[in-house]
Coordinates of C-alpha atoms and ligand atoms in Angstrom, one line a residue:
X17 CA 0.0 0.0 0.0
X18 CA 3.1 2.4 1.0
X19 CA 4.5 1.5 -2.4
X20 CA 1.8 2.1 -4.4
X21 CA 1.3 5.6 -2.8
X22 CA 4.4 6.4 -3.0
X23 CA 4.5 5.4 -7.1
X24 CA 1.2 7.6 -7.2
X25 CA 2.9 10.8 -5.8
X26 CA 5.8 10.4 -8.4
X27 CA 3.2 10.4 -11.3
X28 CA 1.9 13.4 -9.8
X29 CA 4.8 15.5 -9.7
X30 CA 4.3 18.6 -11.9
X31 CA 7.8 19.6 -12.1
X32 CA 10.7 17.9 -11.0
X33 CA 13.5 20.3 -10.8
X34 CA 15.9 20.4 -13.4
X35 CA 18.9 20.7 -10.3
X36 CA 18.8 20.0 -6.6
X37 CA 21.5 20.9 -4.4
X38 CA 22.2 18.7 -1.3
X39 CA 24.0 20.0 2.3
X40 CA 24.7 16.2 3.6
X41 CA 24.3 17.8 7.3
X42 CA 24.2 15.3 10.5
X43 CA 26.7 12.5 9.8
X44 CA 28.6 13.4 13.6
X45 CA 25.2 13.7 15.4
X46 CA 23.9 10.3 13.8
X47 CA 26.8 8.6 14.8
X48 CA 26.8 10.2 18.2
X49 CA 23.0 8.9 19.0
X50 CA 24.4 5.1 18.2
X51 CA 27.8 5.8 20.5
X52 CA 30.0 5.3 17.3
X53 CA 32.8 7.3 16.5
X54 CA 31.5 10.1 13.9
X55 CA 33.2 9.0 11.5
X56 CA 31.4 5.8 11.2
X57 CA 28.9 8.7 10.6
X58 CA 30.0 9.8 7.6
X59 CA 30.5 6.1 6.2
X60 CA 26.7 6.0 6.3
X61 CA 26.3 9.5 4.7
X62 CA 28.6 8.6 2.2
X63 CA 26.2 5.1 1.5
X64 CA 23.6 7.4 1.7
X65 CA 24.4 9.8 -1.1
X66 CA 25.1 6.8 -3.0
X67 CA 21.1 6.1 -2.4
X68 CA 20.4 9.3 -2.6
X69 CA 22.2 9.8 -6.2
X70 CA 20.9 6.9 -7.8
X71 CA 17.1 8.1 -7.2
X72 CA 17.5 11.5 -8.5
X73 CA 18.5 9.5 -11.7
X74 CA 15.6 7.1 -12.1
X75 CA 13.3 10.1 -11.2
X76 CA 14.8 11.9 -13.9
X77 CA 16.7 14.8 -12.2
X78 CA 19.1 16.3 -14.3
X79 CA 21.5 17.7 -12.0
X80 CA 22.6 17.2 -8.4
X81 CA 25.2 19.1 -6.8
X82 CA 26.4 17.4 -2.8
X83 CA 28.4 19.4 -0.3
X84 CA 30.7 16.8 0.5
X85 CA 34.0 18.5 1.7
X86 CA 34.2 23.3 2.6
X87 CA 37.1 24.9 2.2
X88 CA 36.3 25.1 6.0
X89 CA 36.3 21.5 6.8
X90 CA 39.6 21.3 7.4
X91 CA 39.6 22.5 10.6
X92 CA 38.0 19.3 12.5
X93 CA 40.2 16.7 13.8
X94 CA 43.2 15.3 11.7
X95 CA 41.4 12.1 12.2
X96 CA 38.2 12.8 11.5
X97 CA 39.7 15.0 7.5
X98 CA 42.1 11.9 7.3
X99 CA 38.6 9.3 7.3
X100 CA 36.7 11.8 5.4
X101 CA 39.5 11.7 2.8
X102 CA 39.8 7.7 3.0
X103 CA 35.6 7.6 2.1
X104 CA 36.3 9.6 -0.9
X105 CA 39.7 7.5 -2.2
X106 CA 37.1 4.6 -2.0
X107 CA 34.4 5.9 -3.4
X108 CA 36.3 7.3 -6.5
X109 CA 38.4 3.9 -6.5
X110 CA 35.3 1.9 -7.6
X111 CA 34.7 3.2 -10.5
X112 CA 31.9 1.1 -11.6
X113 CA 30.0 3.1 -9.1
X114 CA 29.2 5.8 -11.6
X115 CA 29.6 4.0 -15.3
X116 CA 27.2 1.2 -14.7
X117 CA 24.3 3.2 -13.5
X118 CA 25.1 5.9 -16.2
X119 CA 25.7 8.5 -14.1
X120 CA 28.2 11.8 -15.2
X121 CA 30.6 12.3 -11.7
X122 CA 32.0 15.8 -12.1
X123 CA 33.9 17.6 -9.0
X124 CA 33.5 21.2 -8.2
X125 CA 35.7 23.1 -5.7
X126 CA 39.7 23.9 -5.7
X127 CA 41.6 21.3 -6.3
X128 CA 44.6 22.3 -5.8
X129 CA 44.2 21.8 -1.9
X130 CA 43.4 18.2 -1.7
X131 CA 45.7 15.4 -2.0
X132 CA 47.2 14.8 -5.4
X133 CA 46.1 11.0 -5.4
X134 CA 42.6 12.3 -4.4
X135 CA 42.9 14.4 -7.3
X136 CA 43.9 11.7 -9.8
X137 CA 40.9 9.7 -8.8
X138 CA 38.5 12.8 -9.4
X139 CA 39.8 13.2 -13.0
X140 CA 40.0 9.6 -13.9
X141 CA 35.9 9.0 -12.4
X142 CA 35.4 12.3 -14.2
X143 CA 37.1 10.9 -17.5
X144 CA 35.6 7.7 -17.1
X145 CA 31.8 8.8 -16.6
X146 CA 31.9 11.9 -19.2
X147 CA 29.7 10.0 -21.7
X148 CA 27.0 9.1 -18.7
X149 CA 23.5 10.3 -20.2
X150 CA 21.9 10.0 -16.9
X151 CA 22.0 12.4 -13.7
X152 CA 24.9 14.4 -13.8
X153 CA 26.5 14.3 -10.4
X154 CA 28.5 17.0 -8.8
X155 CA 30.4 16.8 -6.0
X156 CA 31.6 19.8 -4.0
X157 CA 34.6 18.8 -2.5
X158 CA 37.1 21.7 -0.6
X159 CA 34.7 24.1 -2.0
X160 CA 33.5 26.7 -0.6
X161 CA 31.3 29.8 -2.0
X162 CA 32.9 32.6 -1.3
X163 CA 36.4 31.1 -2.4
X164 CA 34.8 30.3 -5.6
X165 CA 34.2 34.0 -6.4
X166 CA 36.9 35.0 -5.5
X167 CA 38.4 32.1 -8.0
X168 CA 36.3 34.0 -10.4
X169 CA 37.5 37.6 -10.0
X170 CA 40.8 36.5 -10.3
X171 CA 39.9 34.6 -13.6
X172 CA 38.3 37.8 -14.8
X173 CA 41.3 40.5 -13.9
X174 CA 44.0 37.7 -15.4
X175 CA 42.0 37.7 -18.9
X176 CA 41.9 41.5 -18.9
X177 CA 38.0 42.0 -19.2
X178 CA 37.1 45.7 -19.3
X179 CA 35.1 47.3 -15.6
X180 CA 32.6 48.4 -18.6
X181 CA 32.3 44.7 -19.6
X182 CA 31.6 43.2 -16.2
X183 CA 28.2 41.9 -16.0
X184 CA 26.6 39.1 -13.9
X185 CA 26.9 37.0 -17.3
X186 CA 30.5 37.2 -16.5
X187 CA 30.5 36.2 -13.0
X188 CA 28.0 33.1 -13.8
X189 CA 30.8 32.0 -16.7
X190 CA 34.0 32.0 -14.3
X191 CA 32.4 29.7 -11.6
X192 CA 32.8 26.3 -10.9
X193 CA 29.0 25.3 -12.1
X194 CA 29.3 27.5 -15.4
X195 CA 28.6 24.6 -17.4
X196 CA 24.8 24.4 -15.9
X197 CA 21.7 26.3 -14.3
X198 CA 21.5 27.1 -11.1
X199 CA 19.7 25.0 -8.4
X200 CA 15.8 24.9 -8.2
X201 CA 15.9 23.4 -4.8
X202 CA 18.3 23.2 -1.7
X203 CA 17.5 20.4 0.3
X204 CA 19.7 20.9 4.2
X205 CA 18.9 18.1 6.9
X206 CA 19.5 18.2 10.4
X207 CA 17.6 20.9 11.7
X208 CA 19.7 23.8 10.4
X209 CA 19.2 26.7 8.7
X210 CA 22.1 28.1 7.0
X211 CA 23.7 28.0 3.9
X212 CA 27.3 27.9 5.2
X213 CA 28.9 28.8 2.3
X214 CA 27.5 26.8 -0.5
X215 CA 26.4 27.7 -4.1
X216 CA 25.8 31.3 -2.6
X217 CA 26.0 33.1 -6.4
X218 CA 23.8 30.0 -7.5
X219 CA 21.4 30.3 -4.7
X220 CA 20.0 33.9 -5.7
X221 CA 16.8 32.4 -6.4
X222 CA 16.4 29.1 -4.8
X223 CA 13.9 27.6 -3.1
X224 CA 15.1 26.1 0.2
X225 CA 13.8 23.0 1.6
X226 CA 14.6 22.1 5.4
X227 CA 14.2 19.0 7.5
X228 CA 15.3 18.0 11.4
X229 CA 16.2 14.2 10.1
X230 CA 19.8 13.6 10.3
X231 CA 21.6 12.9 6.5
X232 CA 22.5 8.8 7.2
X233 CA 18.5 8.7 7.9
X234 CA 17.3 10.5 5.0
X235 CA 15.0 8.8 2.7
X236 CA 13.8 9.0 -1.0
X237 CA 10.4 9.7 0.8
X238 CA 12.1 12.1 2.2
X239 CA 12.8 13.7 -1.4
X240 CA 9.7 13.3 -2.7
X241 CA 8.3 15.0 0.2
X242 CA 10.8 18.4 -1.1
X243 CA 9.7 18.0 -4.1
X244 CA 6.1 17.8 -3.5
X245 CA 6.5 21.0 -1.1
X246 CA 8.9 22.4 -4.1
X247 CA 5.7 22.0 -6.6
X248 CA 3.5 24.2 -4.8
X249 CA 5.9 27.1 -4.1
X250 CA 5.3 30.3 -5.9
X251 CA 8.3 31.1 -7.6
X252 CA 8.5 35.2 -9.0
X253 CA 11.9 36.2 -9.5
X254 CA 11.6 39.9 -8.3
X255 CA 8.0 39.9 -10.0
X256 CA 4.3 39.6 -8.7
Ligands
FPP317 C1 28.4 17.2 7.6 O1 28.0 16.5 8.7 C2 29.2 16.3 6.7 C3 30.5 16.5 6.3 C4 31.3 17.7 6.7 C5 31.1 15.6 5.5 C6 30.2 15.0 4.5 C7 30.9 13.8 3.9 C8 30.2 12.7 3.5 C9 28.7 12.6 3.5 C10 30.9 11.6 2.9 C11 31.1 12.0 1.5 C12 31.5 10.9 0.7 C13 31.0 10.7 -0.5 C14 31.6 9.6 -1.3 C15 29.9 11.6 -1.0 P1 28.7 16.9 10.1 O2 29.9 16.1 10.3 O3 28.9 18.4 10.2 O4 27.6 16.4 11.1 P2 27.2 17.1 12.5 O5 26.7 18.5 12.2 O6 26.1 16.2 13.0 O7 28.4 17.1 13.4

């Protein structure tokens, strides 16, 4: 009976959104309600995204973007970055992960901070995956918002565009997601309410979608619920 109403609310969905951004928030309190260490916490968000991924591509998302990894991360516990760092080395190792379920794995963020056999294994799932029609996956890894504009502004002074020729057609074609539209819908667990530094150009017009459930329990109901909620939001851009 659950199944079948669940299957009845995906036929009714008017518009799935074309890109849904993710904050995988709660990993360290989920582990810390079982009495595991928290980074068993984000072994089970990491599963979870997994989960997570491969249903935005069977409901026909076109775009998901995770925060996975800030530019302020780095600052917890050397144990706690060094485990983090281990999930995404075997994540990335298995490649079949993203080629057999024809999903595109792209990586947004700065490189140039994380570990240069991290790095290899971003550009080899990124090279092996590039011809995925499915979702296309992206994974914000030392990445943090207000870095990447600054990225940007670099990008712009170094290639000698004119003040005069500044626009915010510029600014949108020197970030990290310039290749695609900005999110429709932000999904953040765990009960908070912030946006800590993620997509903030992108997020201009974005509807937000919050929930207290910790990332490791999140469910696809859980998604459909967002979108459901997304669907009957009145979006106006500045207008009436
Ligand atoms: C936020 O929860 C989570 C992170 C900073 C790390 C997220 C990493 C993963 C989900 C693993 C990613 C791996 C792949 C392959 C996607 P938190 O630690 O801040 O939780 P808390 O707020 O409860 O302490």
């Amino acid at each position: 009976m659950a199944f079948f109403r669940k299957k009845k609310a995906l036929l009714n969905y008017t518009a799935v959104p074309t890109h849904i951004a993710i904050i995988m928030d709660g990993n360290g309190r989920w582990a810390k309600k079982r009495s595991l260490p928290r980074t068993a916490g984000h072994a089970a968000g990491s599963k979870k995204f997994k989960e997570i991924a491969r249903y935005c591509n069977k409901i026909g998302i076109k775009y998901l973007t995770v925060y996975a990894f800030s530019t302020e991360n780095w600052k917890r516990p050397k144990e706690e970055v060094d485990t983090i760092m281990n999930i995404f080395r075997d994540y990335l190792k298995d490649s079949a992960n993203f080629k057999s379920e024809n999903i595109m794995l792209k990586f947004i963020g700065d490189r140039s901070g994380m570990p240069e056999d991290i790095v290899k294994l971003m550009n080899n799932a990124e090279y092996d995956s590039k011809d995925a029609t499915g979702l296309k996956c992206y994974m914000a890894i030392n990445y943090g918002g207000r870095d990447e504009l600054v990225h940007a502004v670099r990008d712009i002074v170094k290639e000698g565009i004119r003040e005069t020729d500044i626009t915010e057609e510029t600014i949108s074609s020197h970030i990290y997601t310039k290749d695609y539209p900005d999110p429709e819908l932000i999904i953040r667990p765990s009960g908070e309410y912030r946006l800590s530094n993620f997509l903030i150009w992108q997020s201009a017009y974005s509807e937000f979608w919050f929930s207290n459930v910790l990332w490791p329990d999140f469910t696809t109901d859980d998604l459909d619920r967002a979108i459901e909620d997304y669907n009957k939001r009145n979006r106006r851009f500045g207008g009436i």
